[in-house]
CSV table of C-alpha atoms in Angstrom, one decimal:
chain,number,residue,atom,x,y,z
A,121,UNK,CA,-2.5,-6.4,-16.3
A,122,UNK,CA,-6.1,-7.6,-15.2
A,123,UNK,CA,-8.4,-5.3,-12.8
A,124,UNK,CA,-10.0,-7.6,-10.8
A,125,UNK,CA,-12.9,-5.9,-10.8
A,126,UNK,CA,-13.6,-6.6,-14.3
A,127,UNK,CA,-14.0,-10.4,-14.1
A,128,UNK,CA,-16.8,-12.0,-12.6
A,129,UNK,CA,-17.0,-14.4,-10.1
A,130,UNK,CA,-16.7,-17.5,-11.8
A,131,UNK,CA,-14.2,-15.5,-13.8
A,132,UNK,CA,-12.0,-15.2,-11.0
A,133,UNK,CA,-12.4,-18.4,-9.6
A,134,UNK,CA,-10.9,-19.4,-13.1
A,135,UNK,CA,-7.7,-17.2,-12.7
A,136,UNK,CA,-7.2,-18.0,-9.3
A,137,UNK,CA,-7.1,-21.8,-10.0
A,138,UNK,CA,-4.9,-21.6,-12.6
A,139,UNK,CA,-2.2,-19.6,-10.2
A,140,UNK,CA,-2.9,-22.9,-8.2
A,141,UNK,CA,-5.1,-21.6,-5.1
A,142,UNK,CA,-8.0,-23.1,-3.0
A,143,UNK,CA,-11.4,-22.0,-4.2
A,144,UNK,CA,-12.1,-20.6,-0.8
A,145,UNK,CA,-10.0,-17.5,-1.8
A,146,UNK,CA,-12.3,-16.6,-5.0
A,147,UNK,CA,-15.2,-15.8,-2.3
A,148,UNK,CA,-12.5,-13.7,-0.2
A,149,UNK,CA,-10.9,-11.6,-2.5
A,150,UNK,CA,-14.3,-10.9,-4.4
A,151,UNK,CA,-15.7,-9.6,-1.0
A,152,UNK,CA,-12.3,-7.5,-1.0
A,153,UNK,CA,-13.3,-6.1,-3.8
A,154,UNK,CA,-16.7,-4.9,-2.9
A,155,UNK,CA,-15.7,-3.0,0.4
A,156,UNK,CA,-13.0,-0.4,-1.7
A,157,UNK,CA,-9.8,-2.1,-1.0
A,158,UNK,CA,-7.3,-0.4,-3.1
A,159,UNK,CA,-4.3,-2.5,-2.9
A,160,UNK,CA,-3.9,-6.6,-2.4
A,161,UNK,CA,-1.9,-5.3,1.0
A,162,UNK,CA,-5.4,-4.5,2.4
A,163,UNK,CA,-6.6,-7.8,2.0
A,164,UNK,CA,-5.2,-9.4,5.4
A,165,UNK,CA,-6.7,-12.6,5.0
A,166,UNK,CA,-4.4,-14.1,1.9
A,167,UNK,CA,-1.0,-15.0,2.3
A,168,UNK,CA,2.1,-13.1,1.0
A,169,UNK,CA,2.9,-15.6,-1.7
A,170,UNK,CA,-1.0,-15.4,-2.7
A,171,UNK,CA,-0.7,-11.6,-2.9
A,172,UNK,CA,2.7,-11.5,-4.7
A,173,UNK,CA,1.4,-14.0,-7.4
A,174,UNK,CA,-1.6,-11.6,-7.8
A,175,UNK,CA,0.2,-8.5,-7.9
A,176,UNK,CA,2.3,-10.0,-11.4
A,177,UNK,CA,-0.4,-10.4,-13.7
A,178,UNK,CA,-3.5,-7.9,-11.8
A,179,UNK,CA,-4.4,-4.7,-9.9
A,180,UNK,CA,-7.1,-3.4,-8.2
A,181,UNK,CA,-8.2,-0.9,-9.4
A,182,UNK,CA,-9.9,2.7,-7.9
A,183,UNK,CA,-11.8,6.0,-8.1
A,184,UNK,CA,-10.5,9.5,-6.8
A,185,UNK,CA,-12.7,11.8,-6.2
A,186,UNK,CA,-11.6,14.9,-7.9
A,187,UNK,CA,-14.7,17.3,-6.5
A,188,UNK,CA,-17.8,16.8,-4.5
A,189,UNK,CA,-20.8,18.6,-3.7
A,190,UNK,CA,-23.7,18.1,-1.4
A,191,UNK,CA,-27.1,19.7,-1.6
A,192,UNK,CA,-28.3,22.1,1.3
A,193,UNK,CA,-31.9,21.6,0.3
A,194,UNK,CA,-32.3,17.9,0.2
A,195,UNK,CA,-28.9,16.0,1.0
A,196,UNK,CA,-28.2,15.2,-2.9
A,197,UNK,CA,-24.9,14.3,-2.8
A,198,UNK,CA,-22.7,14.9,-6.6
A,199,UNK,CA,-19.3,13.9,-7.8
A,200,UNK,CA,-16.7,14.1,-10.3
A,201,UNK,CA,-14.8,11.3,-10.4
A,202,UNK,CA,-11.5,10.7,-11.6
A,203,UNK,CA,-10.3,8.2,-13.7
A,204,UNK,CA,-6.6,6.7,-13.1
A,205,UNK,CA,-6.2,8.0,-16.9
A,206,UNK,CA,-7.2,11.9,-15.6
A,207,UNK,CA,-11.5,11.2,-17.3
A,208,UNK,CA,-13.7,12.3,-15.1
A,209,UNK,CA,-17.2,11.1,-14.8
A,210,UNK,CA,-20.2,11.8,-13.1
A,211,UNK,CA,-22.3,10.2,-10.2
A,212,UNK,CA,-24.8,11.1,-8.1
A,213,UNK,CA,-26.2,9.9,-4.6
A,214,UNK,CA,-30.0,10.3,-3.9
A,215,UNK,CA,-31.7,10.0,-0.6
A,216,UNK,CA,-35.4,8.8,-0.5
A,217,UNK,CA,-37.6,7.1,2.6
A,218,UNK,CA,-36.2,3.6,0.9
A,219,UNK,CA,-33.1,4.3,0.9
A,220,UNK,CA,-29.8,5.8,-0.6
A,221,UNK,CA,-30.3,5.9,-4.5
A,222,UNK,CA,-26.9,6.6,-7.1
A,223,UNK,CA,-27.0,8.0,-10.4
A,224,UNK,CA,-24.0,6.0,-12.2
A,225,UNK,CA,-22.4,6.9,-15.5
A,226,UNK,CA,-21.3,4.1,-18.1
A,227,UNK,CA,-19.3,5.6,-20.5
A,228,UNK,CA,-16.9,8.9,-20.8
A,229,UNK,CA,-18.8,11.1,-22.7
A,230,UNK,CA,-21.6,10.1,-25.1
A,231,UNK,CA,-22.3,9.1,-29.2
A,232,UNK,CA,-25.7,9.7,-29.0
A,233,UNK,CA,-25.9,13.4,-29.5
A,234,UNK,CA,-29.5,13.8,-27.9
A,235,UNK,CA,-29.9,17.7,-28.1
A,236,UNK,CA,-31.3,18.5,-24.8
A,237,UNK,CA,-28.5,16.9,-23.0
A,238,UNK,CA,-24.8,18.2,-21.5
A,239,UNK,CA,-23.4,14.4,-21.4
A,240,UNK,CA,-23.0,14.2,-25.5
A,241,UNK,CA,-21.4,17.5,-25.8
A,242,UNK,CA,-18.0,16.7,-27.3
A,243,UNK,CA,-19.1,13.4,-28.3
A,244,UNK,CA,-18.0,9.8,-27.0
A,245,UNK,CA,-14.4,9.8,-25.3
A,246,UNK,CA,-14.5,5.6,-24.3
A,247,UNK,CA,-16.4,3.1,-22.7
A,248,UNK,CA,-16.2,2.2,-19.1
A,249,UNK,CA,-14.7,-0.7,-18.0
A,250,UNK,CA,-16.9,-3.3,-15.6
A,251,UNK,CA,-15.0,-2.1,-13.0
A,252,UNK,CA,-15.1,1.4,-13.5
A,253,UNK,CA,-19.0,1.4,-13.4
A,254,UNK,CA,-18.6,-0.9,-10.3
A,255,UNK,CA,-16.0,1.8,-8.6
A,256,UNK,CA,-18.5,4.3,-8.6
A,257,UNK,CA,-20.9,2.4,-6.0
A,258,UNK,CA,-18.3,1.2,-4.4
A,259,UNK,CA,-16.5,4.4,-3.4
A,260,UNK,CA,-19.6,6.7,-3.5
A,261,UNK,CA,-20.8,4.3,-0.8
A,262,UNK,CA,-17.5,4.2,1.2
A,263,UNK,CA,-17.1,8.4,1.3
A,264,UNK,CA,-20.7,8.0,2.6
A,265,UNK,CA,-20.4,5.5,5.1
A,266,UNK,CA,-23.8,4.1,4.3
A,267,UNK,CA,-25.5,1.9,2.0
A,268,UNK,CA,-26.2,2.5,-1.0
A,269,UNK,CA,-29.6,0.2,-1.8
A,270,UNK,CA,-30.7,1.3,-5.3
A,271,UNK,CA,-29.0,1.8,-8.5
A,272,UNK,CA,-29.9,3.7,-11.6
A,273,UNK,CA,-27.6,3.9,-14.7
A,274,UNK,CA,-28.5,6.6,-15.9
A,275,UNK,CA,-25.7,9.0,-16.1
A,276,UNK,CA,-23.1,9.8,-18.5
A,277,UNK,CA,-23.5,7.6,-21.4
A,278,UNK,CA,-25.9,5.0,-22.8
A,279,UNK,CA,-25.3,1.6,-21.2
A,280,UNK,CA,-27.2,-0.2,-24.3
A,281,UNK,CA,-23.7,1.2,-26.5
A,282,UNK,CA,-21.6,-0.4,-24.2
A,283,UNK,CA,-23.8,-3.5,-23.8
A,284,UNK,CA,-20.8,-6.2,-22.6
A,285,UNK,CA,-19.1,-4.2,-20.1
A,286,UNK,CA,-22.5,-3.2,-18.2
A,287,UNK,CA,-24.3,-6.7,-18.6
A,288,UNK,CA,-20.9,-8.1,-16.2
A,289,UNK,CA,-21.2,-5.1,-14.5
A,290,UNK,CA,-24.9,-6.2,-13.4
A,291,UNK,CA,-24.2,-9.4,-12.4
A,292,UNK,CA,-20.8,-8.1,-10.3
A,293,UNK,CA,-23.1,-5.8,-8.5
A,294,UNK,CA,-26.5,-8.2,-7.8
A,295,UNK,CA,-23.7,-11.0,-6.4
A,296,UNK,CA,-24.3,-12.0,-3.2
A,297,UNK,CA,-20.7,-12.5,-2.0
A,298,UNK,CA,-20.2,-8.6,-3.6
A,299,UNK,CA,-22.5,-5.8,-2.9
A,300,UNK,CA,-25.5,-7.4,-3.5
A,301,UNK,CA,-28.0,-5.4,-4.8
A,302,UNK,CA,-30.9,-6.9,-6.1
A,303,UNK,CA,-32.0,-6.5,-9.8
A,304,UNK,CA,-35.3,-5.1,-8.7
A,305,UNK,CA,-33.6,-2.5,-7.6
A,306,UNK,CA,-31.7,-1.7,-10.3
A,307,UNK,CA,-33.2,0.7,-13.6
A,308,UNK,CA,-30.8,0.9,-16.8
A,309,UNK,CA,-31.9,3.9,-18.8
A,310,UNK,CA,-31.6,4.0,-23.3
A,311,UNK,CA,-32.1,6.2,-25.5
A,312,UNK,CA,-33.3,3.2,-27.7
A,313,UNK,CA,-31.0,1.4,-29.5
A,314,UNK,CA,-33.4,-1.3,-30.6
A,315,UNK,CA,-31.0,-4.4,-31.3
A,316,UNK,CA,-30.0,-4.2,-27.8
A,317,UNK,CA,-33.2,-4.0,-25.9
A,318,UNK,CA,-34.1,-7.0,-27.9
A,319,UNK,CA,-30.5,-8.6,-26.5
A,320,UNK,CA,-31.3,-7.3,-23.0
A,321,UNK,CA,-34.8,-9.1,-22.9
A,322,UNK,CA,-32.9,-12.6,-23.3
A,323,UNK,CA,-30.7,-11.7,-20.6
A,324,UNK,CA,-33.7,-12.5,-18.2
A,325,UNK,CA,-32.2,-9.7,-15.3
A,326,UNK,CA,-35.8,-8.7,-13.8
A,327,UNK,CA,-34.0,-4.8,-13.9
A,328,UNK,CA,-36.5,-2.4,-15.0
A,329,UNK,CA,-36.0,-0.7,-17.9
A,330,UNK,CA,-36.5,2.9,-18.8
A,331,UNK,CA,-36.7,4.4,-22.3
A,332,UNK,CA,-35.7,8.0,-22.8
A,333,UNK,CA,-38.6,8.8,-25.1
A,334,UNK,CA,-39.4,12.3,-25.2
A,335,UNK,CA,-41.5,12.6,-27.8
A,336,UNK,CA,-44.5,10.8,-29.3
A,337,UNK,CA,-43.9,11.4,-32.9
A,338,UNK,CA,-40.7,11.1,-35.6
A,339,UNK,CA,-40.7,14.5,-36.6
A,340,UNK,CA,-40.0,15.8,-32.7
A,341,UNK,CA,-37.9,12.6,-31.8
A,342,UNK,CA,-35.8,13.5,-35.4
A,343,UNK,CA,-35.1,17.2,-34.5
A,344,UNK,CA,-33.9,16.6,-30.8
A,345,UNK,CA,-32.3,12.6,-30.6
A,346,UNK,CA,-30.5,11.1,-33.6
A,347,UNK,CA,-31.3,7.9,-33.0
A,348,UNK,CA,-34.6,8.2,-34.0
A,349,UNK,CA,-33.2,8.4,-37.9
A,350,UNK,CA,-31.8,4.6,-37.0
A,351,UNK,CA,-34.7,3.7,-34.8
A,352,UNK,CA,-38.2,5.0,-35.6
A,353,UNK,CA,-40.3,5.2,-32.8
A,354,UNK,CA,-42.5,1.9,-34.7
A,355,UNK,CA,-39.5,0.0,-34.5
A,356,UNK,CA,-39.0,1.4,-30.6
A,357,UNK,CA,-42.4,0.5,-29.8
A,358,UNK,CA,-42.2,-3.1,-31.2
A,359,UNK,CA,-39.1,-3.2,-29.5
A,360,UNK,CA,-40.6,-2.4,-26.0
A,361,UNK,CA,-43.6,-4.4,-26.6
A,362,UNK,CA,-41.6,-7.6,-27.1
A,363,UNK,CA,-39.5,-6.4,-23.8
A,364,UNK,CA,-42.3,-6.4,-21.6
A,365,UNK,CA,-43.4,-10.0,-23.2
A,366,UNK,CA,-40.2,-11.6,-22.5
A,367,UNK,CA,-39.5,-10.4,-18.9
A,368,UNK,CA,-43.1,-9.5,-17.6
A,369,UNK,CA,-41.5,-6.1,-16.4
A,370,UNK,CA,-43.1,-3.2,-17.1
A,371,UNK,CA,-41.7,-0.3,-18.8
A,372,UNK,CA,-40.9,3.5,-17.5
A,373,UNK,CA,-40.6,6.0,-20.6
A,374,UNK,CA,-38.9,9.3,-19.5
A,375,UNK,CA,-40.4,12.3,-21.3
A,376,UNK,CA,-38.7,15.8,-20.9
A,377,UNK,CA,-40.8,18.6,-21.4
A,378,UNK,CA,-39.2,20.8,-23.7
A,379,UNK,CA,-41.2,24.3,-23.5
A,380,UNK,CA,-42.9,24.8,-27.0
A,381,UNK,CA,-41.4,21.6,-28.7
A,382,UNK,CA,-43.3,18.7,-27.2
A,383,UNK,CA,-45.2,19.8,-24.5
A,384,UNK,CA,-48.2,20.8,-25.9
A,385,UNK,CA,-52.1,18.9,-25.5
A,386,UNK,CA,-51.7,17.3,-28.8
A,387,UNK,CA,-48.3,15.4,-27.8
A,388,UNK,CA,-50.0,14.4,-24.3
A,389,UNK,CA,-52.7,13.2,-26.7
A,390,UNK,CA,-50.5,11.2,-28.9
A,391,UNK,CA,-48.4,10.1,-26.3
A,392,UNK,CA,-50.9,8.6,-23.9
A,393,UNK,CA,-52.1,6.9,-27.9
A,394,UNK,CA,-48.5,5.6,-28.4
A,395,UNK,CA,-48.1,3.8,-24.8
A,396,UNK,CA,-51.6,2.5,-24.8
A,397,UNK,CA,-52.4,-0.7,-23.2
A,398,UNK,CA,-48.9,-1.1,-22.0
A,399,UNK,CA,-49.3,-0.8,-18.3
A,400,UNK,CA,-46.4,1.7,-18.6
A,401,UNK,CA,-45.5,4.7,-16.4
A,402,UNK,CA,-44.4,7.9,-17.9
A,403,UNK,CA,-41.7,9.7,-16.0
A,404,UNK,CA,-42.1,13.7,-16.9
A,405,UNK,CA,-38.9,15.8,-16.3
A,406,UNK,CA,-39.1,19.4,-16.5
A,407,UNK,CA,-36.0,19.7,-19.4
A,408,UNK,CA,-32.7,20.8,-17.3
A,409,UNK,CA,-31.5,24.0,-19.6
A,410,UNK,CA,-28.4,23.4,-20.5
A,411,UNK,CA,-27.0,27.0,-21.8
A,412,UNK,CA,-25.5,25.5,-25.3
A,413,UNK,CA,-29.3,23.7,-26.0
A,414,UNK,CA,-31.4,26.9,-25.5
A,415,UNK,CA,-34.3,24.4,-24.3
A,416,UNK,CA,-36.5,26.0,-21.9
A,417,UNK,CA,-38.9,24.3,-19.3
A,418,UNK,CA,-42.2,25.6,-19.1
A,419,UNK,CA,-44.1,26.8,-16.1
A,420,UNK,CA,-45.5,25.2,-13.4
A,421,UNK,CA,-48.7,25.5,-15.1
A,422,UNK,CA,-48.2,24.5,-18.1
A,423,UNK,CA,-46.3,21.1,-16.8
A,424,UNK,CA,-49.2,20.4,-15.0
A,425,UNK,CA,-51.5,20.8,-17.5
A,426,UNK,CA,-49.7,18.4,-19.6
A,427,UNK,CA,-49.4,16.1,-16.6
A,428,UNK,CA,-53.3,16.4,-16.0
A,429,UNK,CA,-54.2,15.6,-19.4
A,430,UNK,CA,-52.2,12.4,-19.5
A,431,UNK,CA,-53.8,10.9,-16.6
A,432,UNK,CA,-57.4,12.0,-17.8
A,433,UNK,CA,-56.8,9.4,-20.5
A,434,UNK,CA,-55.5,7.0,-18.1
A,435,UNK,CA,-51.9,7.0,-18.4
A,436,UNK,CA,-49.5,6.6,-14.9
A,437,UNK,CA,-47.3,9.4,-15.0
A,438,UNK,CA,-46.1,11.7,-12.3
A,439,UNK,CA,-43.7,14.6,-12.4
A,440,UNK,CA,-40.1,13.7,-11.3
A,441,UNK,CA,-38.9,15.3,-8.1
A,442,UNK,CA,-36.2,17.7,-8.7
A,443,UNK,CA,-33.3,16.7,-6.7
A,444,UNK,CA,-29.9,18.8,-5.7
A,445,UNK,CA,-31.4,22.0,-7.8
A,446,UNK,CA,-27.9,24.1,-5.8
A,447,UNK,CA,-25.3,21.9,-7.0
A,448,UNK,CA,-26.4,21.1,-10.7
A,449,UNK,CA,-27.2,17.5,-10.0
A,450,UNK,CA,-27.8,16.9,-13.8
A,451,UNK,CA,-25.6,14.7,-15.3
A,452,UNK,CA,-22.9,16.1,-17.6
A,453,UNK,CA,-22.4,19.5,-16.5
A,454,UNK,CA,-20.0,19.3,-14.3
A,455,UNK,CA,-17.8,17.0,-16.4
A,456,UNK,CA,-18.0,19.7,-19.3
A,457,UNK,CA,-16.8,22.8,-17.0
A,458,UNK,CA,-14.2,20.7,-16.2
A,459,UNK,CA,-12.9,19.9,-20.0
């Protein structure tokens, strides 16, 4: 059986010619799809023997949402999601002056094992489907009754290790008979799995892309994100570099500021060296301290400090805002008190 949601538009225009119908219904039962039907019984506008031939070979599929939790400082909005196969994942719903903002997981679980981070405890569980990354705008935005304008994949998982399922995913979610959000407004976030950056450039999607860095040198990226031992930061660089070339997008490198492991005036030093001449922004997150890690954040001061010496030697960075502090809005934490 196919999930609809998993096949894009052209995709279904395909199946639904070879079941024999009128290419008007592709456009009809794509927008179906986009407003959180759950059942071809919703969609009113196709006939009975239209439905009945879609319900032998497809379903439409959907998210429950198993908990949810809003923030009483700022309106963050988290949930668990669950899977029709009992997974949960992750997403979260940010307000801003531009807009609503959500926080989407790809995959259940993570491989990458970056030690900082709740989402790789217990390891990789599966990839999402198309339509399960899909599902999580989609519903999010339904239980919210508002529009959700900006998308940042960024949750559970790295979108880069399950490269086909969120490139369709992209173009489901930009099309403008489906949700249509524009790529501008859409940042994927890797670790840095170099082979695929070099892929995602070739894509052409004018997304922006954001590289979890966290550290200017090998022998901090080594001790706290595996990947480094496949992907040196040389290799990341060259890799980034040849990103911004293709597309003519500019680059955001997240850097969590670990207290006593990269946070110190030398690694603002080497880091504002490292990104130099990129026209890059550095994204500085106070490390979320996840009790298995023992990472600490520093203080106030010292983040600022760090922050200060960056932009004396000219590097854009600013500190992100912490949003939903009360309800653990950090991805992965409420998926593992759940396991």
């Amino acid at each position: 059986m196919i999930d609809l949601k998993d096949l894009e538009y052209n995709e279904l225009s395909d199946l639904l010619a070879g079941l024999g119908e009128k290419k008007f219904r592709t456009e009809q039962i794509f927008s179906w799809l986009h407003k959180g039907v759950t059942s071809f019984e919703e969609m009113t506008n196709l006939s009975a023997l239209t439905r009945e031939k879609l319900s032998k070979i497809s379903f439409v599929s959907s998210l429950g949402i198993r908990e949810k939790y809003v923030s009483k400082i700022d309106g963050t909005v988290k949930y668990l999601f669950e899977l029709p196969d009992k997974n949960c994942i992750e997403s979260v719903v940010m307000r801003y002056h531009h807009g609503l903002t959500i926080c989407i997981s790809s995959q259940i679980g993570c491989r990458m094992g970056c030690r900082f981070c709740a989402s790789t405890i217990g390891g990789l569980y599966r990839n999402l489907t198309p339509g399960e990354i899909l599902n999580q705008v989609i519903f999010a935005q339904k239980d919210m009754g508002e529009r959700i304008s900006n998308i940042v994949l960024m949750g559970i998982g790295e979108p880069l290790d399950n490269y086909d399922n969120v490139i369709k995913f992209l173009h489901n979610v930009n099309h403008e008979k489906g949700l249509n959000i524009g790529y501008r407004h859409i940042s994927l976030s890797s670790c840095g799995v170099v082979p695929k950056i070099y892929e995602l450039a070739q894509e052409n999607l004018p997304i922006t892309l954001t590289i979890s860095l966290h550290a200017p040198n090998d022998e901090i990226r080594n001790q706290i994100m595996p990947v480094n031992h496949s992907y040196s930061i040389a290799e990341l660089m060259r890799a980034c570099r040849a990103y911004t070339e293709k597309t003519a997008r500019r680059i955001s490198f997240e850097y969590s500021l670990i207290n006593g492991v990269n946070d110190s005036s030398k690694e603002a030093r080497e880091l504002a060296a490292l990104i130099k001449g990129m026209h890059a922004h550095v994204n500085l997150i106070p490390v979320n301290e996840v009790k298995e890690r023992g990472f600490k954040k520093g203080s106030q001061r010292e983040i600022q400090a760090f922050l200060n010496e960056l932009k004396a030697l000219g590097v854009n960075a600013t500190i992100r805002r912490e949003l939903g502090a009360d309800i653990n809005a950090s991805c992965g934490q409420l998926r593992k008190k759940t396991l």
